[in-house]
Amino acid sequence: MDCSSWINTSLDLNINPHRLHEEVPKKEVENNFFSLGIKKPSVKEESSGALVEELKRVSAENKKLTEMLTEMCENYNALRSNLMEYLRKNPEKELSSSKKRKSESSNNNNSIPMGVNGNSESSSTDEESCKKLKEEIKTKVSRVYVRTEASDTSLIVKDGYQWRKYGQKVTRDNPSPRAYFKCSFAPSCPVKKKVQRSVDDQSVLVATYEGEHNHPHPSQMDVTTGSNRGVTLGSASLTSSAPTVTLDWTKSKSSTNSESKNIIPKIESPEVPQVLVEQMATSLTKDPNFRAALVAAISGKMLHNN
DNA sequence: CGCATTTGACCTGCGC
DNA sequence: GCGCAGGTCAAATGCG
């Protein structure tokens, strides 16, 4: 599988990979957003020149990032094919490899699964990671990282499904409480979700999904096409190899007051195929609520600037 | 009043 | 067997 075929590297995303886990100043985001093609009605010549400069700068940055992304994809592909080759040669038993091979397996086990999962449990031992990996494969576990306001104490990750909270616990490895949810959309649905704040970054919620939904996504219930996976952010569409998706609610809050389904996800892993990304974009742009919210946000910003 | 959430109690698995 | 930690249950509570 060619990674570059999943990710359209020509996407005009003004992202900075060095800041993925930092709080990007909202003002800067807004400025960048508005410097990308939306002109204020009464723009002076000076500011338009500055805008052009900014646009050039952003384009250059974008190009650079595109190259970086391509390179990253190539590296990922190489690692992935290595892993596949490795697993072909050493089926099954490698996942439960003995302690003897600890030093040998550590490199492989750390590089690939961490890359796929992108989680922050790097401190766990190889044995533990093997066990976890095995469990994840068995129970179809996926993690979703959601950036929220650090002051937001609620452990709510809106993914479109209906969840019923059935417990909360403070765990040893993390001072933040962990909330336990069951899917309440269908009584027989076995899917569970654990939500806890990241130890590293309190503004990041880590949602761990276990199992697969045995019912369609609620948002698909009133959508005629069954291919609208774009808004499906639950485990069903993301569990193939425990991928990681980061959603940034804080930025969305700063730009619109729209509902959670209007959030544009920030994909942290190339595991999410290009098709999915495109479908997400399409479903968002087709969504009248999203468009209305966007228009409101833009006009509001323009009024604010004037 | 019904439903969701909270929270302390209980259960279970694991390491020593 | 015991203690600990994570996970689940269920009564109490709150909210619409």
mmCIF file of C-alpha atoms (C1' of nucleotides) in Angstrom:
data_model
loop_
_atom_site.group_PDB
_atom_site.id
_atom_site.type_symbol
_atom_site.label_atom_id
_atom_site.label_comp_id
_atom_site.label_asym_id
_atom_site.label_seq_id
_atom_site.Cartn_x
_atom_site.Cartn_y
_atom_site.Cartn_z
ATOM 1 C CA MET A 1 0.000 0.000 0.000
ATOM 2 C CA ASP A 2 1.406 3.314 -0.966
ATOM 3 C CA CYS A 3 0.994 5.859 1.730
ATOM 4 C CA SER A 4 1.094 8.745 -0.646
ATOM 5 C CA SER A 5 -2.039 7.383 -2.212
ATOM 6 C CA TRP A 6 -3.949 7.783 1.035
ATOM 7 C CA ILE A 7 -2.804 11.246 1.887
ATOM 8 C CA ASN A 8 -3.179 13.949 -0.632
ATOM 9 C CA THR A 9 -0.074 15.854 0.170
ATOM 10 C CA SER A 10 -1.237 18.734 -1.923
ATOM 11 C CA LEU A 11 -3.878 19.543 0.650
ATOM 12 C CA ASP A 12 -3.562 23.174 1.548
ATOM 13 C CA LEU A 13 -3.305 22.592 5.225
ATOM 14 C CA ASN A 14 -1.390 25.126 7.149
ATOM 15 C CA ILE A 15 -0.184 22.786 9.770
ATOM 16 C CA ASN A 16 3.015 22.766 11.666
ATOM 17 C CA PRO A 17 4.107 19.326 12.773
ATOM 18 C CA HIS A 18 6.408 20.704 15.399
ATOM 19 C CA ARG A 19 3.431 22.124 17.171
ATOM 20 C CA LEU A 20 1.088 19.200 16.991
ATOM 21 C CA HIS A 21 1.013 18.838 20.732
ATOM 22 C CA GLU A 22 1.257 22.458 21.601
ATOM 23 C CA GLU A 23 -1.527 24.859 22.139
ATOM 24 C CA VAL A 24 -1.562 26.908 19.013
ATOM 25 C CA PRO A 25 -2.511 30.463 19.821
ATOM 26 C CA LYS A 26 -6.029 30.898 18.573
ATOM 27 C CA LYS A 27 -5.294 34.331 17.230
ATOM 28 C CA GLU A 28 -2.561 32.941 15.043
ATOM 29 C CA VAL A 29 -4.867 30.263 13.734
ATOM 30 C CA GLU A 30 -7.485 32.810 12.923
ATOM 31 C CA ASN A 31 -4.969 35.079 11.301
ATOM 32 C CA ASN A 32 -3.637 32.272 9.171
ATOM 33 C CA PHE A 33 -7.126 31.217 8.304
ATOM 34 C CA PHE A 34 -8.091 34.652 7.186
ATOM 35 C CA SER A 35 -4.878 35.245 5.390
ATOM 36 C CA LEU A 36 -5.644 32.317 3.164
ATOM 37 C CA GLY A 37 -7.897 33.801 0.589
ATOM 38 C CA ILE A 38 -10.471 35.792 2.487
ATOM 39 C CA LYS A 39 -10.045 39.470 2.073
ATOM 40 C CA LYS A 40 -11.529 42.054 4.306
ATOM 41 C CA PRO A 41 -13.876 44.389 2.454
ATOM 42 C CA SER A 42 -11.872 47.545 3.139
ATOM 43 C CA VAL A 43 -8.307 46.374 2.840
ATOM 44 C CA LYS A 44 -5.594 48.932 2.498
ATOM 45 C CA GLU A 45 -2.869 48.429 -0.053
ATOM 46 C CA GLU A 46 -0.288 47.941 2.664
ATOM 47 C CA SER A 47 -2.214 45.210 4.352
ATOM 48 C CA SER A 48 -2.939 43.497 1.056
ATOM 49 C CA GLY A 49 0.796 43.505 0.382
ATOM 50 C CA ALA A 50 1.316 42.028 3.802
ATOM 51 C CA LEU A 51 -1.339 39.470 3.050
ATOM 52 C CA VAL A 52 0.429 38.510 -0.170
ATOM 53 C CA GLU A 53 3.655 38.180 1.761
ATOM 54 C CA GLU A 54 1.905 36.077 4.352
ATOM 55 C CA LEU A 55 0.360 33.962 1.629
ATOM 56 C CA LYS A 56 3.784 33.393 0.071
ATOM 57 C CA ARG A 57 5.207 32.487 3.433
ATOM 58 C CA VAL A 58 2.383 30.083 4.147
ATOM 59 C CA SER A 59 2.710 28.550 0.682
ATOM 60 C CA ALA A 60 6.421 27.989 1.210
ATOM 61 C CA GLU A 61 5.739 26.483 4.596
ATOM 62 C CA ASN A 62 3.051 24.337 3.087
ATOM 63 C CA LYS A 63 5.419 23.090 0.413
ATOM 64 C CA LYS A 64 8.017 22.274 3.011
ATOM 65 C CA LEU A 65 5.493 20.404 5.099
ATOM 66 C CA THR A 66 4.315 18.523 2.042
ATOM 67 C CA GLU A 67 7.838 17.318 1.447
ATOM 68 C CA MET A 68 8.206 16.345 5.090
ATOM 69 C CA LEU A 69 4.939 14.461 4.981
ATOM 70 C CA THR A 70 5.941 12.615 1.837
ATOM 71 C CA GLU A 71 9.222 11.651 3.423
ATOM 72 C CA MET A 72 7.445 10.526 6.574
ATOM 73 C CA CYS A 73 5.064 8.427 4.516
ATOM 74 C CA GLU A 74 7.954 6.798 2.730
ATOM 75 C CA ASN A 75 9.640 6.008 6.028
ATOM 76 C CA TYR A 76 6.405 4.668 7.382
ATOM 77 C CA ASN A 77 5.943 2.480 4.319
ATOM 78 C CA ALA A 78 9.423 1.086 4.668
ATOM 79 C CA LEU A 79 8.860 0.317 8.349
ATOM 80 C CA ARG A 80 5.472 -1.151 7.631
ATOM 81 C CA SER A 81 6.741 -3.472 4.925
ATOM 82 C CA ASN A 82 9.547 -4.504 7.251
ATOM 83 C CA LEU A 83 6.996 -5.360 9.906
ATOM 84 C CA MET A 84 4.846 -7.284 7.427
ATOM 85 C CA GLU A 85 7.854 -9.205 6.248
ATOM 86 C CA TYR A 86 8.835 -9.873 9.828
ATOM 87 C CA LEU A 87 5.368 -11.067 10.781
ATOM 88 C CA ARG A 88 5.203 -13.303 7.705
ATOM 89 C CA LYS A 89 8.409 -14.975 8.695
ATOM 90 C CA ASN A 90 7.460 -15.226 12.377
ATOM 91 C CA PRO A 91 3.699 -15.705 12.515
ATOM 92 C CA GLU A 92 1.808 -15.459 15.841
ATOM 93 C CA LYS A 93 4.497 -16.551 18.218
ATOM 94 C CA GLU A 94 6.301 -13.264 17.816
ATOM 95 C CA LEU A 95 3.529 -11.357 19.483
ATOM 96 C CA SER A 96 3.956 -13.473 22.570
ATOM 97 C CA SER A 97 7.689 -13.588 22.287
ATOM 98 C CA SER A 98 9.570 -14.769 25.318
ATOM 99 C CA LYS A 99 11.779 -12.724 27.569
ATOM 100 C CA LYS A 100 14.842 -14.155 25.909
ATOM 101 C CA ARG A 101 14.267 -12.053 22.845
ATOM 102 C CA LYS A 102 13.608 -8.942 24.786
ATOM 103 C CA SER A 103 16.476 -6.900 23.503
ATOM 104 C CA GLU A 104 15.983 -8.129 19.975
ATOM 105 C CA SER A 105 12.301 -7.420 19.762
ATOM 106 C CA SER A 106 12.379 -4.117 21.536
ATOM 107 C CA ASN A 107 13.353 -2.167 18.498
ATOM 108 C CA ASN A 108 10.752 -3.650 16.260
ATOM 109 C CA ASN A 109 7.991 -3.568 18.796
ATOM 110 C CA ASN A 110 8.601 -0.019 19.752
ATOM 111 C CA SER A 111 8.979 1.530 16.392
ATOM 112 C CA ILE A 112 6.044 0.114 14.540
ATOM 113 C CA PRO A 113 3.212 -0.101 17.044
ATOM 114 C CA MET A 114 4.106 3.237 18.525
ATOM 115 C CA GLY A 115 4.011 4.731 15.125
ATOM 116 C CA VAL A 116 0.644 3.253 14.487
ATOM 117 C CA ASN A 117 -0.800 3.945 17.873
ATOM 118 C CA GLY A 118 0.925 7.175 18.567
ATOM 119 C CA ASN A 119 0.165 6.732 22.221
ATOM 120 C CA SER A 120 2.258 7.988 25.048
ATOM 121 C CA GLU A 121 2.864 4.730 26.850
ATOM 122 C CA SER A 122 6.479 4.598 25.864
ATOM 123 C CA SER A 123 7.511 3.773 29.389
ATOM 124 C CA SER A 124 5.921 0.351 29.288
ATOM 125 C CA THR A 125 8.160 -2.640 28.878
ATOM 126 C CA ASP A 126 8.390 -4.803 25.788
ATOM 127 C CA GLU A 127 6.521 -7.586 27.505
ATOM 128 C CA GLU A 128 3.760 -5.243 28.432
ATOM 129 C CA SER A 129 3.603 -3.746 24.999
ATOM 130 C CA CYS A 130 3.427 -7.229 23.491
ATOM 131 C CA LYS A 131 0.599 -8.116 25.821
ATOM 132 C CA LYS A 132 -1.179 -4.877 25.094
ATOM 133 C CA LEU A 133 -0.726 -5.288 21.397
ATOM 134 C CA LYS A 134 -2.133 -8.785 21.584
ATOM 135 C CA GLU A 135 -5.114 -7.614 23.585
ATOM 136 C CA GLU A 136 -5.682 -4.728 21.257
ATOM 137 C CA ILE A 137 -5.726 -7.011 18.277
ATOM 138 C CA LYS A 138 -8.003 -9.461 20.028
ATOM 139 C CA THR A 139 -10.540 -6.932 21.300
ATOM 140 C CA LYS A 140 -10.201 -4.394 18.521
ATOM 141 C CA VAL A 141 -8.943 -1.511 20.571
ATOM 142 C CA SER A 142 -8.421 1.899 19.125
ATOM 143 C CA ARG A 143 -7.373 5.179 20.649
ATOM 144 C CA VAL A 144 -8.551 8.617 19.791
ATOM 145 C CA TYR A 145 -6.789 11.693 21.072
ATOM 146 C CA VAL A 146 -8.980 14.727 21.504
ATOM 147 C CA ARG A 147 -7.625 18.132 22.321
ATOM 148 C CA THR A 148 -9.917 20.142 24.560
ATOM 149 C CA GLU A 149 -9.632 23.221 26.685
ATOM 150 C CA ALA A 150 -7.390 22.416 29.636
ATOM 151 C CA SER A 151 -9.969 24.050 31.884
ATOM 152 C CA ASP A 152 -12.669 21.776 30.561
ATOM 153 C CA THR A 153 -12.982 19.150 33.281
ATOM 154 C CA SER A 154 -15.616 17.035 31.575
ATOM 155 C CA LEU A 155 -14.470 13.721 30.168
ATOM 156 C CA ILE A 156 -16.779 13.851 27.206
ATOM 157 C CA VAL A 157 -15.573 12.839 23.767
ATOM 158 C CA LYS A 158 -18.262 13.464 21.201
ATOM 159 C CA ASP A 159 -17.950 10.925 18.433
ATOM 160 C CA GLY A 160 -21.549 10.693 17.324
ATOM 161 C CA TYR A 161 -22.388 7.582 19.294
ATOM 162 C CA GLN A 162 -24.507 7.528 22.412
ATOM 163 C CA TRP A 163 -22.589 6.592 25.538
ATOM 164 C CA ARG A 164 -23.708 5.846 29.040
ATOM 165 C CA LYS A 165 -21.220 6.479 31.779
ATOM 166 C CA TYR A 166 -21.074 3.585 34.217
ATOM 167 C CA GLY A 167 -18.029 4.336 36.255
ATOM 168 C CA GLN A 168 -15.122 6.567 37.069
ATOM 169 C CA LYS A 169 -11.850 5.653 38.651
ATOM 170 C CA VAL A 170 -8.582 7.336 39.514
ATOM 171 C CA THR A 171 -5.767 5.159 38.270
ATOM 172 C CA ARG A 172 -2.289 4.904 39.630
ATOM 173 C CA ASP A 173 -0.395 5.994 36.564
ATOM 174 C CA ASN A 174 -2.490 9.087 35.970
ATOM 175 C CA PRO A 175 -3.837 11.588 38.514
ATOM 176 C CA SER A 176 -6.751 12.394 36.235
ATOM 177 C CA PRO A 177 -9.812 10.199 36.714
ATOM 178 C CA ARG A 178 -10.696 7.669 34.053
ATOM 179 C CA ALA A 179 -14.300 7.523 32.941
ATOM 180 C CA TYR A 180 -15.928 4.320 31.701
ATOM 181 C CA PHE A 181 -18.650 4.418 29.077
ATOM 182 C CA LYS A 182 -20.847 1.816 27.398
ATOM 183 C CA CYS A 183 -22.509 2.316 24.056
ATOM 184 C CA SER A 184 -26.153 2.956 24.837
ATOM 185 C CA PHE A 185 -27.338 3.382 21.282
ATOM 186 C CA ALA A 186 -28.058 -0.327 20.976
ATOM 187 C CA PRO A 187 -28.645 -2.361 24.140
ATOM 188 C CA SER A 188 -26.684 -5.278 22.748
ATOM 189 C CA CYS A 189 -23.749 -3.202 21.558
ATOM 190 C CA PRO A 190 -20.620 -4.502 23.300
ATOM 191 C CA VAL A 191 -18.481 -1.437 22.694
ATOM 192 C CA LYS A 192 -16.904 0.228 25.689
ATOM 193 C CA LYS A 193 -15.001 3.445 25.891
ATOM 194 C CA LYS A 194 -12.497 4.695 28.435
ATOM 195 C CA VAL A 195 -11.719 8.381 28.569
ATOM 196 C CA GLN A 196 -8.836 9.853 30.499
ATOM 197 C CA ARG A 197 -6.718 12.945 30.260
ATOM 198 C CA SER A 198 -3.239 12.440 28.926
ATOM 199 C CA VAL A 199 -0.511 12.411 31.561
ATOM 200 C CA ASP A 200 1.717 14.477 29.296
ATOM 201 C CA ASP A 201 -0.809 17.024 28.177
ATOM 202 C CA GLN A 202 -3.810 17.705 30.391
ATOM 203 C CA SER A 203 -5.613 19.354 27.510
ATOM 204 C CA VAL A 204 -5.637 16.086 25.580
ATOM 205 C CA LEU A 205 -8.304 13.489 26.225
ATOM 206 C CA VAL A 206 -7.423 9.913 25.393
ATOM 207 C CA ALA A 207 -10.453 7.860 24.429
ATOM 208 C CA THR A 208 -9.889 4.116 24.236
ATOM 209 C CA TYR A 209 -12.520 2.167 22.330
ATOM 210 C CA GLU A 210 -12.909 -1.567 22.908
ATOM 211 C CA GLY A 211 -14.889 -3.782 20.604
ATOM 212 C CA GLU A 212 -16.914 -3.116 17.527
ATOM 213 C CA HIS A 213 -20.320 -1.527 17.212
ATOM 214 C CA ASN A 214 -22.936 -4.012 16.034
ATOM 215 C CA HIS A 215 -25.119 -1.226 14.692
ATOM 216 C CA PRO A 216 -24.687 1.579 12.203
ATOM 217 C CA HIS A 217 -23.370 4.942 13.263
ATOM 218 C CA PRO A 218 -26.243 7.082 14.588
ATOM 219 C CA SER A 219 -25.480 9.757 12.025
ATOM 220 C CA GLN A 220 -25.910 7.168 9.297
ATOM 221 C CA MET A 221 -29.369 6.265 10.473
ATOM 222 C CA ASP A 222 -30.829 9.292 8.716
ATOM 223 C CA VAL A 223 -28.391 9.346 5.854
ATOM 224 C CA THR A 224 -29.447 7.258 2.877
ATOM 225 C CA THR A 225 -25.976 6.370 1.644
ATOM 226 C CA GLY A 226 -24.104 3.800 3.601
ATOM 227 C CA SER A 227 -20.754 5.140 2.493
ATOM 228 C CA ASN A 228 -20.837 8.256 4.592
ATOM 229 C CA ARG A 229 -18.017 7.142 6.822
ATOM 230 C CA GLY A 230 -16.637 10.616 6.922
ATOM 231 C CA VAL A 231 -18.258 11.464 10.200
ATOM 232 C CA THR A 232 -17.690 8.054 11.665
ATOM 233 C CA LEU A 233 -14.980 8.546 14.210
ATOM 234 C CA GLY A 234 -15.827 5.636 16.421
ATOM 235 C CA SER A 235 -13.952 2.410 16.571
ATOM 236 C CA ALA A 236 -15.852 0.756 13.772
ATOM 237 C CA SER A 237 -14.087 2.647 11.088
ATOM 238 C CA LEU A 238 -10.773 3.046 12.802
ATOM 239 C CA THR A 239 -9.957 -0.249 14.381
ATOM 240 C CA SER A 240 -8.188 -1.997 11.553
ATOM 241 C CA SER A 241 -4.816 -1.629 13.186
ATOM 242 C CA ALA A 242 -5.425 0.532 16.210
ATOM 243 C CA PRO A 243 -4.884 3.859 14.521
ATOM 244 C CA THR A 244 -4.835 7.168 16.271
ATOM 245 C CA VAL A 245 -6.836 10.212 15.411
ATOM 246 C CA THR A 246 -6.444 13.547 17.112
ATOM 247 C CA LEU A 247 -9.363 15.884 17.195
ATOM 248 C CA ASP A 248 -8.958 19.469 18.229
ATOM 249 C CA TRP A 249 -12.145 20.677 19.840
ATOM 250 C CA THR A 250 -10.582 23.830 21.190
ATOM 251 C CA LYS A 251 -9.917 25.349 17.811
ATOM 252 C CA SER A 252 -13.375 24.535 16.655
ATOM 253 C CA LYS A 253 -14.787 26.209 19.702
ATOM 254 C CA SER A 254 -12.790 29.295 18.960
ATOM 255 C CA SER A 255 -14.037 29.556 15.428
ATOM 256 C CA THR A 256 -17.617 28.371 15.552
ATOM 257 C CA ASN A 257 -20.264 27.383 17.990
ATOM 258 C CA SER A 258 -21.304 24.518 15.825
ATOM 259 C CA GLU A 259 -21.944 21.023 17.012
ATOM 260 C CA SER A 260 -19.228 18.502 17.489
ATOM 261 C CA LYS A 261 -19.909 16.741 14.222
ATOM 262 C CA ASN A 262 -18.697 19.822 12.438
ATOM 263 C CA ILE A 263 -15.206 19.460 13.764
ATOM 264 C CA ILE A 264 -12.446 18.864 11.286
ATOM 265 C CA PRO A 265 -10.286 16.093 12.662
ATOM 266 C CA LYS A 266 -6.564 16.430 12.803
ATOM 267 C CA ILE A 267 -5.178 13.157 11.559
ATOM 268 C CA GLU A 268 -2.082 12.190 13.424
ATOM 269 C CA SER A 269 -1.508 8.876 11.714
ATOM 270 C CA PRO A 270 -1.352 8.048 8.027
ATOM 271 C CA GLU A 271 -3.456 4.996 8.842
ATOM 272 C CA VAL A 272 -6.618 6.883 7.890
ATOM 273 C CA PRO A 273 -6.957 6.459 4.147
ATOM 274 C CA GLN A 274 -7.219 9.331 1.749
ATOM 275 C CA VAL A 275 -10.690 8.168 0.785
ATOM 276 C CA LEU A 276 -11.797 8.570 4.356
ATOM 277 C CA VAL A 277 -10.290 12.019 4.570
ATOM 278 C CA GLU A 278 -12.018 13.044 1.387
ATOM 279 C CA GLN A 279 -15.310 11.635 2.558
ATOM 280 C CA MET A 280 -14.963 13.513 5.801
ATOM 281 C CA ALA A 281 -14.265 16.726 3.930
ATOM 282 C CA THR A 282 -17.150 16.088 1.561
ATOM 283 C CA SER A 283 -19.617 15.320 4.296
ATOM 284 C CA LEU A 284 -18.542 18.433 6.156
ATOM 285 C CA THR A 285 -18.852 20.695 3.165
ATOM 286 C CA LYS A 286 -22.216 19.179 2.292
ATOM 287 C CA ASP A 287 -23.491 19.703 5.787
ATOM 288 C CA PRO A 288 -25.662 22.840 5.761
ATOM 289 C CA ASN A 289 -25.125 23.308 9.506
ATOM 290 C CA PHE A 290 -21.412 23.335 9.025
ATOM 291 C CA ARG A 291 -21.620 25.790 6.145
ATOM 292 C CA ALA A 292 -23.935 28.053 8.082
ATOM 293 C CA ALA A 293 -21.647 27.960 11.095
ATOM 294 C CA LEU A 294 -18.659 28.686 8.889
ATOM 295 C CA VAL A 295 -20.392 31.611 7.234
ATOM 296 C CA ALA A 296 -21.416 32.940 10.637
ATOM 297 C CA ALA A 297 -17.874 32.595 11.939
ATOM 298 C CA ILE A 298 -16.365 34.324 8.911
ATOM 299 C CA SER A 299 -18.833 37.181 8.895
ATOM 300 C CA GLY A 300 -18.472 37.527 12.629
ATOM 301 C CA LYS A 301 -14.731 37.751 12.268
ATOM 302 C CA MET A 302 -15.047 40.309 9.510
ATOM 303 C CA LEU A 303 -17.363 42.426 11.608
ATOM 304 C CA HIS A 304 -14.980 42.093 14.498
ATOM 305 C CA ASN A 305 -12.085 43.249 12.347
ATOM 306 C CA ASN A 306 -14.073 46.229 11.123
ATOM 307 C "C1'" DC B 1 -41.145 11.012 36.751
ATOM 308 C "C1'" DG B 2 -37.760 9.031 33.937
ATOM 309 C "C1'" DC B 3 -33.256 8.989 32.586
ATOM 310 C "C1'" DA B 4 -28.314 9.915 32.999
ATOM 311 C "C1'" DT B 5 -24.595 10.635 36.076
ATOM 312 C "C1'" DT B 6 -22.094 10.070 40.344
ATOM 313 C "C1'" DT B 7 -19.722 7.458 43.579
ATOM 314 C "C1'" DG B 8 -18.743 4.049 47.040
ATOM 315 C "C1'" DA B 9 -18.815 -0.898 47.256
ATOM 316 C "C1'" DC B 10 -17.770 -5.015 45.256
ATOM 317 C "C1'" DC B 11 -15.520 -8.225 41.937
ATOM 318 C "C1'" DT B 12 -11.603 -10.034 39.483
ATOM 319 C "C1'" DG B 13 -7.037 -10.793 37.961
ATOM 320 C "C1'" DC B 14 -2.318 -10.545 38.920
ATOM 321 C "C1'" DG B 15 2.027 -10.318 41.415
ATOM 322 C "C1'" DC B 16 4.395 -11.363 45.534
ATOM 323 C "C1'" DG C 1 -3.391 -16.263 50.770
ATOM 324 C "C1'" DC C 2 -3.018 -11.376 50.715
ATOM 325 C "C1'" DG C 3 -2.888 -6.890 48.887
ATOM 326 C "C1'" DC C 4 -3.279 -3.905 45.127
ATOM 327 C "C1'" DA C 5 -5.178 -1.904 41.041
ATOM 328 C "C1'" DG C 6 -8.383 -1.823 37.385
ATOM 329 C "C1'" DG C 7 -13.004 -2.638 36.102
ATOM 330 C "C1'" DT C 8 -18.010 -3.025 37.050
ATOM 331 C "C1'" DC C 9 -22.283 -2.674 39.657
ATOM 332 C "C1'" DA C 10 -25.998 -0.398 41.643
ATOM 333 C "C1'" DA C 11 -28.112 2.801 44.925
ATOM 334 C "C1'" DA C 12 -28.277 7.665 45.473
ATOM 335 C "C1'" DT C 13 -28.614 11.937 43.383
ATOM 336 C "C1'" DG C 14 -29.440 15.512 39.992
ATOM 337 C "C1'" DC C 15 -31.595 17.399 36.075
ATOM 338 C "C1'" DG C 16 -34.906 18.301 32.383
#
